[in-house]
mmCIF file of C-alpha atoms and ligand atoms in Angstrom:
data_model
loop_
_atom_site.group_PDB
_atom_site.id
_atom_site.type_symbol
_atom_site.label_atom_id
_atom_site.label_comp_id
_atom_site.label_asym_id
_atom_site.label_seq_id
_atom_site.Cartn_x
_atom_site.Cartn_y
_atom_site.Cartn_z
ATOM 1 C CA MET A 1 19.094 1.675 -17.785
ATOM 2 C CA GLY A 2 20.821 4.856 -18.963
ATOM 3 C CA ASP A 3 19.283 6.614 -22.055
ATOM 4 C CA VAL A 4 16.853 3.912 -23.083
ATOM 5 C CA ALA A 5 13.370 4.455 -21.997
ATOM 6 C CA ARG A 6 12.056 2.465 -19.085
ATOM 7 C CA ARG A 7 9.125 0.578 -20.375
ATOM 8 C CA LEU A 8 6.209 0.611 -18.011
ATOM 9 C CA ALA A 9 2.877 -1.429 -17.561
ATOM 10 C CA VAL A 10 0.564 0.498 -15.132
ATOM 11 C CA LEU A 11 -1.960 -1.825 -13.439
ATOM 12 C CA GLY A 12 -4.763 0.422 -11.915
ATOM 13 C CA SER A 13 -3.998 3.338 -14.120
ATOM 14 C CA THR A 14 -7.112 5.218 -13.283
ATOM 15 C CA GLY A 15 -6.707 5.222 -9.632
ATOM 16 C CA SER A 16 -4.950 7.718 -7.331
ATOM 17 C CA ILE A 17 -1.344 6.027 -7.756
ATOM 18 C CA GLY A 18 -2.060 5.192 -11.289
ATOM 19 C CA THR A 19 -2.918 8.740 -12.296
ATOM 20 C CA GLN A 20 0.126 9.982 -10.377
ATOM 21 C CA THR A 21 2.437 7.528 -12.050
ATOM 22 C CA LEU A 22 1.340 8.757 -15.222
ATOM 23 C CA SER A 23 2.022 12.362 -14.185
ATOM 24 C CA VAL A 24 5.685 11.264 -13.523
ATOM 25 C CA VAL A 25 5.691 9.850 -17.057
ATOM 26 C CA ARG A 26 4.331 12.787 -18.415
ATOM 27 C CA ALA A 27 7.127 14.967 -16.911
ATOM 28 C CA TYR A 28 9.720 12.736 -18.623
ATOM 29 C CA PRO A 29 8.262 11.700 -22.107
ATOM 30 C CA ASP A 30 11.517 10.582 -23.564
ATOM 31 C CA ARG A 31 12.610 8.544 -20.651
ATOM 32 C CA PHE A 32 9.563 6.412 -20.192
ATOM 33 C CA GLN A 33 7.553 4.504 -22.401
ATOM 34 C CA VAL A 34 4.012 3.379 -21.429
ATOM 35 C CA VAL A 35 3.668 -0.307 -22.958
ATOM 36 C CA GLY A 36 0.323 -1.257 -21.241
ATOM 37 C CA ILE A 37 -2.267 0.185 -18.987
ATOM 38 C CA GLY A 38 -5.002 -1.688 -17.068
ATOM 39 C CA ALA A 39 -8.037 -0.674 -15.118
ATOM 40 C CA ARG A 40 -11.195 -1.999 -13.872
ATOM 41 C CA ARG A 41 -13.674 -0.173 -15.985
ATOM 42 C CA GLY A 42 -13.280 1.697 -19.243
ATOM 43 C CA SER A 43 -13.980 5.085 -18.021
ATOM 44 C CA ASP A 44 -13.517 8.364 -19.843
ATOM 45 C CA THR A 45 -10.261 8.897 -17.772
ATOM 46 C CA PHE A 46 -8.951 5.279 -18.994
ATOM 47 C CA LEU A 47 -9.903 6.161 -22.681
ATOM 48 C CA ALA A 48 -8.128 9.667 -22.182
ATOM 49 C CA GLN A 49 -4.922 7.901 -21.053
ATOM 50 C CA VAL A 50 -5.113 5.544 -23.864
ATOM 51 C CA GLN A 51 -5.302 8.339 -26.218
ATOM 52 C CA GLU A 52 -2.528 10.280 -24.593
ATOM 53 C CA PHE A 53 -0.069 7.420 -23.977
ATOM 54 C CA GLN A 54 -0.797 5.053 -26.859
ATOM 55 C CA PRO A 55 -0.015 1.934 -25.134
ATOM 56 C CA ALA A 56 0.635 -1.398 -27.127
ATOM 57 C CA LEU A 57 -1.402 -3.215 -24.618
ATOM 58 C CA VAL A 58 -4.670 -2.620 -22.722
ATOM 59 C CA SER A 59 -6.645 -4.625 -19.983
ATOM 60 C CA LEU A 60 -9.862 -4.164 -18.484
ATOM 61 C CA SER A 61 -11.086 -6.648 -15.989
ATOM 62 C CA GLY A 62 -14.679 -5.364 -16.246
ATOM 63 C CA PRO A 63 -16.982 -3.744 -18.514
ATOM 64 C CA GLY A 64 -15.664 -1.604 -21.425
ATOM 65 C CA ASP A 65 -15.045 -1.770 -24.961
ATOM 66 C CA PHE A 66 -11.935 -1.536 -27.190
ATOM 67 C CA TRP A 67 -13.730 -0.754 -30.570
ATOM 68 C CA ASP A 68 -11.849 2.525 -31.117
ATOM 69 C CA MET A 69 -8.364 1.426 -29.646
ATOM 70 C CA THR A 70 -5.609 0.071 -31.775
ATOM 71 C CA ALA A 71 -4.152 -1.348 -28.578
ATOM 72 C CA GLN A 72 -4.163 -5.097 -28.001
ATOM 73 C CA PRO A 73 -6.607 -6.416 -25.092
ATOM 74 C CA VAL A 74 -4.787 -8.666 -22.662
ATOM 75 C CA SER A 75 -5.277 -9.902 -19.214
ATOM 76 C CA LEU A 76 -3.512 -8.412 -16.435
ATOM 77 C CA GLU A 77 -1.133 -11.421 -16.062
ATOM 78 C CA GLU A 78 -0.223 -11.220 -19.565
ATOM 79 C CA MET A 79 0.598 -7.442 -19.694
ATOM 80 C CA ALA A 80 2.621 -8.066 -16.100
ATOM 81 C CA SER A 81 4.783 -10.766 -17.763
ATOM 82 C CA HIS A 82 4.933 -9.341 -21.236
ATOM 83 C CA PRO A 83 8.544 -9.352 -22.758
ATOM 84 C CA ASP A 84 8.352 -5.685 -23.902
ATOM 85 C CA VAL A 85 7.821 -4.574 -20.280
ATOM 86 C CA ASP A 86 10.572 -3.665 -17.750
ATOM 87 C CA VAL A 87 8.708 -2.322 -14.826
ATOM 88 C CA VAL A 88 5.308 -3.117 -13.617
ATOM 89 C CA VAL A 89 3.511 -0.634 -11.463
ATOM 90 C CA VAL A 90 0.995 -2.441 -9.268
ATOM 91 C CA ALA A 91 -1.707 -0.039 -8.015
ATOM 92 C CA ILE A 92 -4.885 -2.090 -8.133
ATOM 93 C CA PRO A 93 -6.910 -2.363 -4.912
ATOM 94 C CA GLY A 94 -7.612 -5.476 -3.203
ATOM 95 C CA LEU A 95 -6.684 -9.169 -4.054
ATOM 96 C CA ALA A 96 -7.017 -8.496 -7.679
ATOM 97 C CA ALA A 97 -3.481 -7.311 -7.383
ATOM 98 C CA LEU A 98 -1.960 -10.980 -6.385
ATOM 99 C CA ALA A 99 -2.027 -12.848 -9.531
ATOM 100 C CA PRO A 100 -0.568 -10.149 -11.789
ATOM 101 C CA THR A 101 2.049 -9.245 -9.190
ATOM 102 C CA LEU A 102 2.955 -13.001 -8.841
ATOM 103 C CA ALA A 103 2.979 -13.393 -12.561
ATOM 104 C CA ALA A 104 5.402 -10.185 -12.975
ATOM 105 C CA LEU A 105 7.722 -11.608 -10.270
ATOM 106 C CA ARG A 106 7.754 -15.095 -11.778
ATOM 107 C CA ALA A 107 8.676 -13.414 -15.150
ATOM 108 C CA GLY A 108 11.651 -11.511 -13.388
ATOM 109 C CA LYS A 109 10.083 -8.042 -13.814
ATOM 110 C CA ALA A 110 10.716 -5.078 -11.369
ATOM 111 C CA VAL A 111 7.534 -4.369 -9.538
ATOM 112 C CA ALA A 112 6.690 -0.970 -8.219
ATOM 113 C CA LEU A 113 4.186 -2.033 -5.546
ATOM 114 C CA ALA A 114 1.456 0.179 -4.230
ATOM 115 C CA SER A 115 -1.120 -2.631 -3.530
ATOM 116 C CA LYS A 116 -1.166 -3.332 0.147
ATOM 117 C CA GLU A 117 -2.737 -6.653 -0.003
ATOM 118 C CA VAL A 118 0.111 -8.307 -1.996
ATOM 119 C CA LEU A 119 2.656 -8.433 0.960
ATOM 120 C CA VAL A 120 0.043 -8.575 3.666
ATOM 121 C CA VAL A 121 -1.985 -11.349 2.456
ATOM 122 C CA ALA A 122 0.810 -13.214 0.442
ATOM 123 C CA GLY A 123 3.914 -11.672 1.779
ATOM 124 C CA ARG A 124 5.763 -15.093 1.910
ATOM 125 C CA LEU A 125 4.778 -16.144 -1.731
ATOM 126 C CA ALA A 126 5.676 -12.949 -3.162
ATOM 127 C CA MET A 127 9.117 -12.697 -1.513
ATOM 128 C CA GLU A 128 9.704 -16.350 -2.551
ATOM 129 C CA GLU A 129 9.040 -15.676 -5.931
ATOM 130 C CA ALA A 130 11.031 -12.520 -6.128
ATOM 131 C CA ALA A 131 14.081 -14.182 -4.519
ATOM 132 C CA ARG A 132 13.878 -17.188 -6.934
ATOM 133 C CA THR A 133 13.977 -14.869 -10.152
ATOM 134 C CA GLY A 134 15.901 -11.967 -8.621
ATOM 135 C CA ALA A 135 12.901 -9.521 -9.520
ATOM 136 C CA PRO A 136 13.192 -6.396 -7.498
ATOM 137 C CA ILE A 137 10.007 -5.113 -5.425
ATOM 138 C CA LEU A 138 10.240 -1.349 -5.430
ATOM 139 C CA PRO A 139 7.951 0.001 -2.833
ATOM 140 C CA VAL A 140 5.772 3.051 -3.799
ATOM 141 C CA ASP A 141 4.114 3.591 -0.340
ATOM 142 C CA SER A 142 5.834 6.617 1.362
ATOM 143 C CA GLU A 143 6.701 4.783 4.623
ATOM 144 C CA HIS A 144 8.309 1.918 2.819
ATOM 145 C CA ASN A 145 9.962 3.998 0.057
ATOM 146 C CA ALA A 146 11.519 6.287 3.040
ATOM 147 C CA LEU A 147 12.836 2.969 4.736
ATOM 148 C CA TRP A 148 14.357 1.934 1.354
ATOM 149 C CA GLN A 149 15.928 5.305 0.901
ATOM 150 C CA CYS A 150 17.472 5.115 4.408
ATOM 151 C CA LEU A 151 18.667 1.569 3.897
ATOM 152 C CA VAL A 152 20.192 2.403 0.247
ATOM 153 C CA GLY A 153 24.140 2.186 0.712
ATOM 154 C CA GLU A 154 24.058 0.257 3.918
ATOM 155 C CA ARG A 155 25.496 -3.329 4.463
ATOM 156 C CA GLY A 156 22.376 -5.166 5.206
ATOM 157 C CA ARG A 157 19.926 -6.179 7.813
ATOM 158 C CA ASP A 158 22.337 -7.369 10.520
ATOM 159 C CA GLU A 159 23.270 -3.670 11.097
ATOM 160 C CA VAL A 160 19.684 -2.549 11.442
ATOM 161 C CA ALA A 161 18.358 -2.345 14.880
ATOM 162 C CA ARG A 162 14.935 -0.993 14.195
ATOM 163 C CA LEU A 163 12.439 0.162 11.552
ATOM 164 C CA ILE A 164 10.361 2.963 12.800
ATOM 165 C CA LEU A 165 7.434 3.819 10.567
ATOM 166 C CA THR A 166 5.614 7.098 11.009
ATOM 167 C CA ALA A 167 1.831 7.485 11.097
ATOM 168 C CA SER A 168 -0.074 10.612 10.737
ATOM 169 C CA GLY A 169 -2.543 9.424 13.365
ATOM 170 C CA GLY A 170 -5.578 10.137 11.179
ATOM 171 C CA PRO A 171 -8.269 12.709 11.560
ATOM 172 C CA PHE A 172 -9.121 11.065 15.075
ATOM 173 C CA ARG A 173 -5.772 11.313 16.684
ATOM 174 C CA ASP A 174 -7.105 13.890 19.381
ATOM 175 C CA TRP A 175 -10.657 12.456 19.703
ATOM 176 C CA THR A 176 -11.679 10.484 22.667
ATOM 177 C CA LEU A 177 -13.462 7.111 22.407
ATOM 178 C CA GLU A 178 -16.819 8.491 23.258
ATOM 179 C CA GLU A 179 -16.388 10.990 20.204
ATOM 180 C CA MET A 180 -15.165 8.314 17.924
ATOM 181 C CA ALA A 181 -18.398 6.442 18.572
ATOM 182 C CA ALA A 182 -20.210 8.748 16.451
ATOM 183 C CA VAL A 183 -17.871 9.231 13.637
ATOM 184 C CA THR A 184 -19.585 9.564 10.181
ATOM 185 C CA PRO A 185 -18.332 8.169 6.934
ATOM 186 C CA ALA A 186 -17.597 11.748 5.695
ATOM 187 C CA GLN A 187 -15.506 12.649 8.738
ATOM 188 C CA ALA A 188 -13.295 9.188 8.240
ATOM 189 C CA LEU A 189 -12.919 10.145 4.815
ATOM 190 C CA ALA A 190 -11.234 13.726 5.536
ATOM 191 C CA HIS A 191 -7.744 12.737 5.980
ATOM 192 C CA PRO A 192 -5.740 15.580 7.521
ATOM 193 C CA THR A 193 -2.416 15.252 5.234
ATOM 194 C CA TRP A 194 -2.918 12.512 2.531
ATOM 195 C CA ARG A 195 -5.554 12.482 -0.490
ATOM 196 C CA MET A 196 -6.035 8.816 -1.197
ATOM 197 C CA GLY A 197 -8.958 6.401 -2.189
ATOM 198 C CA PRO A 198 -11.922 5.791 0.296
ATOM 199 C CA LYS A 199 -10.816 2.313 1.610
ATOM 200 C CA VAL A 200 -7.060 3.365 2.560
ATOM 201 C CA THR A 201 -8.381 6.524 4.008
ATOM 202 C CA VAL A 202 -10.779 4.715 6.475
ATOM 203 C CA ASP A 203 -7.765 2.282 7.040
ATOM 204 C CA SER A 204 -5.729 5.364 7.876
ATOM 205 C CA ALA A 205 -8.327 6.806 10.396
ATOM 206 C CA THR A 206 -8.594 3.127 12.144
ATOM 207 C CA LEU A 207 -4.693 2.998 11.924
ATOM 208 C CA MET A 208 -5.422 -0.520 10.211
ATOM 209 C CA ASN A 209 -3.432 0.926 7.496
ATOM 210 C CA LYS A 210 -0.279 1.185 9.789
ATOM 211 C CA GLY A 211 -0.823 -2.313 10.820
ATOM 212 C CA PHE A 212 -0.774 -3.426 7.196
ATOM 213 C CA GLU A 213 2.430 -1.248 6.726
ATOM 214 C CA VAL A 214 4.403 -3.020 9.489
ATOM 215 C CA MET A 215 3.616 -6.301 7.764
ATOM 216 C CA GLU A 216 4.906 -4.946 4.362
ATOM 217 C CA ALA A 217 7.942 -3.659 6.050
ATOM 218 C CA HIS A 218 8.491 -7.061 7.757
ATOM 219 C CA TRP A 219 8.391 -8.861 4.293
ATOM 220 C CA LEU A 220 10.302 -6.025 2.300
ATOM 221 C CA TYR A 221 13.255 -5.880 4.621
ATOM 222 C CA GLY A 222 13.246 -9.050 6.409
ATOM 223 C CA VAL A 223 13.199 -7.535 9.776
ATOM 224 C CA LEU A 224 11.337 -9.276 12.659
ATOM 225 C CA TYR A 225 8.253 -7.893 13.988
ATOM 226 C CA GLU A 226 9.754 -6.988 17.511
ATOM 227 C CA ARG A 227 12.170 -4.643 15.614
ATOM 228 C CA ILE A 228 9.531 -2.568 13.754
ATOM 229 C CA GLY A 229 8.023 0.317 15.752
ATOM 230 C CA VAL A 230 5.594 2.947 14.901
ATOM 231 C CA VAL A 231 5.338 6.394 15.935
ATOM 232 C CA VAL A 232 2.557 9.054 15.590
ATOM 233 C CA HIS A 233 4.054 12.062 13.499
ATOM 234 C CA PRO A 234 0.950 14.258 12.619
ATOM 235 C CA GLN A 235 2.846 16.711 10.211
ATOM 236 C CA SER A 236 3.798 13.644 7.775
ATOM 237 C CA ILE A 237 7.112 15.265 6.851
ATOM 238 C CA VAL A 238 9.406 12.575 8.310
ATOM 239 C CA HIS A 239 8.181 9.623 6.114
ATOM 240 C CA SER A 240 10.118 6.820 8.295
ATOM 241 C CA LEU A 241 13.189 6.238 9.971
ATOM 242 C CA VAL A 242 15.775 3.357 10.312
ATOM 243 C CA GLU A 243 17.857 2.884 13.511
ATOM 244 C CA PHE A 244 21.223 1.229 13.003
ATOM 245 C CA ALA A 245 23.268 -0.860 15.215
ATOM 246 C CA ASP A 246 25.440 1.858 16.413
ATOM 247 C CA GLY A 247 22.461 3.988 17.445
ATOM 248 C CA THR A 248 22.349 6.413 14.575
ATOM 249 C CA LEU A 249 18.903 7.155 13.077
ATOM 250 C CA LYS A 250 18.405 7.960 9.539
ATOM 251 C CA ALA A 251 15.121 9.521 8.293
ATOM 252 C CA GLN A 252 13.786 10.530 4.913
ATOM 253 C CA LEU A 253 11.793 14.040 4.988
ATOM 254 C CA SER A 254 9.829 15.942 2.377
ATOM 255 C CA ASN A 255 6.520 17.604 2.012
ATOM 256 C CA PRO A 256 3.874 15.122 1.765
ATOM 257 C CA SER A 257 3.824 13.874 -1.720
ATOM 258 C CA MET A 258 3.008 10.357 -3.380
ATOM 259 C CA THR A 259 4.825 11.627 -6.532
ATOM 260 C CA LEU A 260 8.013 11.506 -5.061
ATOM 261 C CA PRO A 261 8.047 7.994 -3.801
ATOM 262 C CA ILE A 262 6.608 6.894 -7.155
ATOM 263 C CA GLN A 263 9.409 8.762 -9.060
ATOM 264 C CA TYR A 264 11.989 7.352 -6.845
ATOM 265 C CA ALA A 265 10.746 3.705 -7.644
ATOM 266 C CA LEU A 266 10.717 4.349 -11.411
ATOM 267 C CA THR A 267 14.261 6.158 -11.549
ATOM 268 C CA TYR A 268 16.396 4.202 -8.930
ATOM 269 C CA PRO A 269 19.219 4.158 -8.564
ATOM 270 C CA GLU A 270 19.031 7.736 -10.123
ATOM 271 C CA ARG A 271 17.398 10.785 -8.607
ATOM 272 C CA TRP A 272 15.647 12.961 -11.229
ATOM 273 C CA GLU A 273 14.420 16.628 -10.806
ATOM 274 C CA ARG A 274 11.939 17.280 -8.017
ATOM 275 C CA PRO A 275 8.238 16.630 -9.301
ATOM 276 C CA MET A 276 6.731 19.811 -10.073
ATOM 277 C CA SER A 277 3.671 19.131 -7.450
ATOM 278 C CA LEU A 278 6.392 18.807 -4.517
ATOM 279 C CA ARG A 279 7.367 22.020 -2.968
ATOM 280 C CA SER A 280 10.735 22.173 -1.540
ATOM 281 C CA LEU A 281 11.034 21.627 2.100
ATOM 282 C CA ASP A 282 11.538 24.944 4.136
ATOM 283 C CA LEU A 283 12.889 23.674 7.342
ATOM 284 C CA ALA A 284 13.164 27.115 9.207
ATOM 285 C CA ALA A 285 9.491 27.993 7.954
ATOM 286 C CA MET A 286 8.017 24.557 8.792
ATOM 287 C CA GLY A 287 7.069 24.798 12.412
ATOM 288 C CA PRO A 288 7.710 22.047 14.977
ATOM 289 C CA LEU A 289 7.891 18.302 14.244
ATOM 290 C CA THR A 290 6.193 16.243 16.855
ATOM 291 C CA PHE A 291 6.293 12.394 17.703
ATOM 292 C CA GLU A 292 4.003 10.523 20.053
ATOM 293 C CA ALA A 293 3.176 6.898 20.815
ATOM 294 C CA VAL A 294 0.174 5.125 19.159
ATOM 295 C CA ASP A 295 -2.702 4.680 21.432
ATOM 296 C CA GLU A 296 -3.540 1.046 21.102
ATOM 297 C CA GLU A 297 -6.544 1.086 23.269
ATOM 298 C CA LYS A 298 -8.231 3.779 21.040
ATOM 299 C CA PHE A 299 -6.946 2.251 17.655
ATOM 300 C CA ARG A 300 -7.832 -1.217 18.260
ATOM 301 C CA CYS A 301 -7.339 -2.132 14.519
ATOM 302 C CA PHE A 302 -3.628 -1.420 14.973
ATOM 303 C CA ARG A 303 -3.357 -3.998 17.830
ATOM 304 C CA LEU A 304 -5.365 -6.531 15.896
ATOM 305 C CA ALA A 305 -3.131 -6.197 12.821
ATOM 306 C CA ARG A 306 -0.037 -6.638 14.944
ATOM 307 C CA ARG A 307 -1.480 -9.880 16.565
ATOM 308 C CA ALA A 308 -2.383 -11.341 13.090
ATOM 309 C CA ALA A 309 0.940 -10.311 11.742
ATOM 310 C CA GLU A 310 2.736 -12.248 14.589
ATOM 311 C CA SER A 311 0.293 -15.343 14.244
ATOM 312 C CA GLY A 312 1.367 -15.177 10.555
ATOM 313 C CA ASP A 313 -0.197 -18.181 8.131
ATOM 314 C CA THR A 314 -3.700 -17.318 7.005
ATOM 315 C CA TYR A 315 -4.474 -14.715 9.661
ATOM 316 C CA PRO A 316 -3.256 -11.732 7.820
ATOM 317 C CA ALA A 317 -5.591 -12.665 4.879
ATOM 318 C CA VAL A 318 -8.435 -12.856 7.193
ATOM 319 C CA LEU A 319 -7.737 -9.779 8.759
ATOM 320 C CA SER A 320 -7.443 -8.095 5.444
ATOM 321 C CA ALA A 321 -10.798 -9.598 4.067
ATOM 322 C CA ALA A 322 -12.627 -8.949 7.268
ATOM 323 C CA ASP A 323 -11.238 -5.357 7.308
ATOM 324 C CA GLU A 324 -12.603 -4.580 3.788
ATOM 325 C CA GLU A 325 -15.984 -5.937 4.514
ATOM 326 C CA ALA A 326 -16.075 -4.035 7.886
ATOM 327 C CA VAL A 327 -15.159 -0.730 6.043
ATOM 328 C CA ALA A 328 -17.594 -1.273 3.457
ATOM 329 C CA LEU A 329 -20.244 -1.778 6.105
ATOM 330 C CA PHE A 330 -19.188 1.322 7.784
ATOM 331 C CA LEU A 331 -19.136 3.359 4.512
ATOM 332 C CA ALA A 332 -22.800 1.951 3.840
ATOM 333 C CA ARG A 333 -23.637 3.283 7.310
ATOM 334 C CA ARG A 334 -24.595 -0.154 8.392
ATOM 335 C CA ILE A 335 -22.116 -0.331 11.209
ATOM 336 C CA PRO A 336 -20.457 2.368 13.506
ATOM 337 C CA PHE A 337 -17.023 3.384 13.387
ATOM 338 C CA LEU A 338 -15.904 1.490 16.390
ATOM 339 C CA ALA A 339 -17.684 -1.631 15.360
ATOM 340 C CA ILE A 340 -14.957 -2.030 12.749
ATOM 341 C CA PRO A 341 -12.445 -3.592 15.032
ATOM 342 C CA SER A 342 -15.061 -5.454 16.843
ATOM 343 C CA LEU A 343 -16.279 -7.160 13.771
ATOM 344 C CA ILE A 344 -12.647 -7.970 12.690
ATOM 345 C CA GLU A 345 -11.692 -9.181 15.918
ATOM 346 C CA GLU A 346 -14.898 -11.537 15.994
ATOM 347 C CA VAL A 347 -14.151 -12.900 12.500
ATOM 348 C CA LEU A 348 -10.400 -13.508 13.546
ATOM 349 C CA SER A 349 -11.282 -15.523 16.818
ATOM 350 C CA ARG A 350 -13.371 -17.895 14.847
ATOM 351 C CA HIS A 351 -10.655 -18.630 12.241
ATOM 352 C CA THR A 352 -8.777 -21.902 11.881
ATOM 353 C CA PRO A 353 -5.543 -21.124 10.424
ATOM 354 C CA VAL A 354 -3.830 -22.992 7.591
ATOM 355 C CA THR A 355 0.053 -23.256 8.126
ATOM 356 C CA SER A 356 2.302 -22.440 4.945
ATOM 357 C CA PRO A 357 -0.658 -21.387 2.969
ATOM 358 C CA SER A 358 -0.772 -21.627 -0.797
ATOM 359 C CA LEU A 359 -2.196 -18.994 -3.097
ATOM 360 C CA ASP A 360 -5.689 -21.212 -3.097
ATOM 361 C CA ASP A 361 -5.509 -21.309 0.693
ATOM 362 C CA LEU A 362 -5.263 -17.584 1.029
ATOM 363 C CA LEU A 363 -8.091 -16.894 -1.420
ATOM 364 C CA GLU A 364 -10.061 -19.451 0.370
ATOM 365 C CA ALA A 365 -9.530 -17.724 3.922
ATOM 366 C CA ASP A 366 -10.298 -14.502 2.230
ATOM 367 C CA ALA A 367 -13.486 -15.794 1.011
ATOM 368 C CA TRP A 368 -14.247 -17.326 4.324
ATOM 369 C CA ALA A 369 -13.690 -14.100 6.422
ATOM 370 C CA ARG A 370 -15.967 -12.202 3.925
ATOM 371 C CA ARG A 371 -18.884 -14.610 4.521
ATOM 372 C CA HIS A 372 -18.311 -14.577 8.266
ATOM 373 C CA ALA A 373 -17.807 -10.747 8.509
ATOM 374 C CA HIS A 374 -21.663 -10.623 7.422
ATOM 375 C CA GLN A 375 -22.691 -13.443 9.495
ATOM 376 C CA TYR A 376 -21.187 -11.914 12.816
ATOM 377 C CA MET A 377 -22.299 -8.500 12.018
ATOM 378 C CA GLY A 378 -25.052 -8.649 14.468
ATOM 379 C CA VAL A 379 -22.554 -10.071 17.171
ATOM 380 C CA ALA A 380 -20.229 -7.227 16.560
ATOM 381 C CA LEU A 381 -22.965 -4.736 17.012
ATOM 382 C CA SER A 382 -24.321 -6.019 20.344
HETATM 383 MG MG1 LIG B 401 1.465 4.841 3.657
#
């Protein structure tokens, strides 16, 4: 892309990934142009972003007014497929990310992907669309971005023996099951190494998030589930590894940062200056790096996710929806922490899968799972 500014649409501009994306843009005002920003609500943050970046297009999916803006209001799908956009940053939580991502891929746009649900729920559809138009999916999540960086310059998946995702282990890594039974929302929201939104923070505490990431890695890199491993690495310095056919392991390391993977996704194949917020890694001063296996007895969500992944079809959609409902119920103090996997398991066990699901089938499975999560709340608690 050379000296021409990269033209971005940022979907989910006021969230954690969205604001950090705009901080990367702010560091390189001549090399990026923000063509569109979209958010759920017209908050003060959103208005300030519109004033600072002067996008031509804006999108609000919920309440908000545009009376003092010169930007053109459009839908997220229109923004994602707009001819003036080169790269679509997808950072909207939940299923709302699906339609605009598919629209962007259909239009052949590069998609810098942060929203988990796209590949977890609709991995096959998204990858088929991307393959058809040649649109690249650039993973923003630190683990998948690390795998990508390890794979750059290699010859292909035939030479990949294993993908190894790292997991911080969350705040309850050293807790017993008895201690975990009394976990409060405040404790689950206090992640040791990463600052993220509430849903993904609780998913990191249950390790459901790592299960989702296994699915995303499978779709992004076309590697079989049996060749995707997870290792707990509490320091969050090694962001993931690839083992190759000859036994070599490549890893990507840095201090924990979301800005770095966002910047890599937006500047690939180039590497620009280190983000200001990222401290250089001092290996000698860092202290030991440790690795341990995932305790699947304690973190049942992780096992449920792997099982749903291997079953495929509509199971991952049901897992994702049931998890979102269970996490909301936990944060509302209506179910205890350890009932999160019980409730998800209950919903999964009652699901009749649809094979080769269409987008409508996936949305229907999602709605079914949400209804049944509430219906079976009592069963999960007993
Ligand atoms: Mg991650």
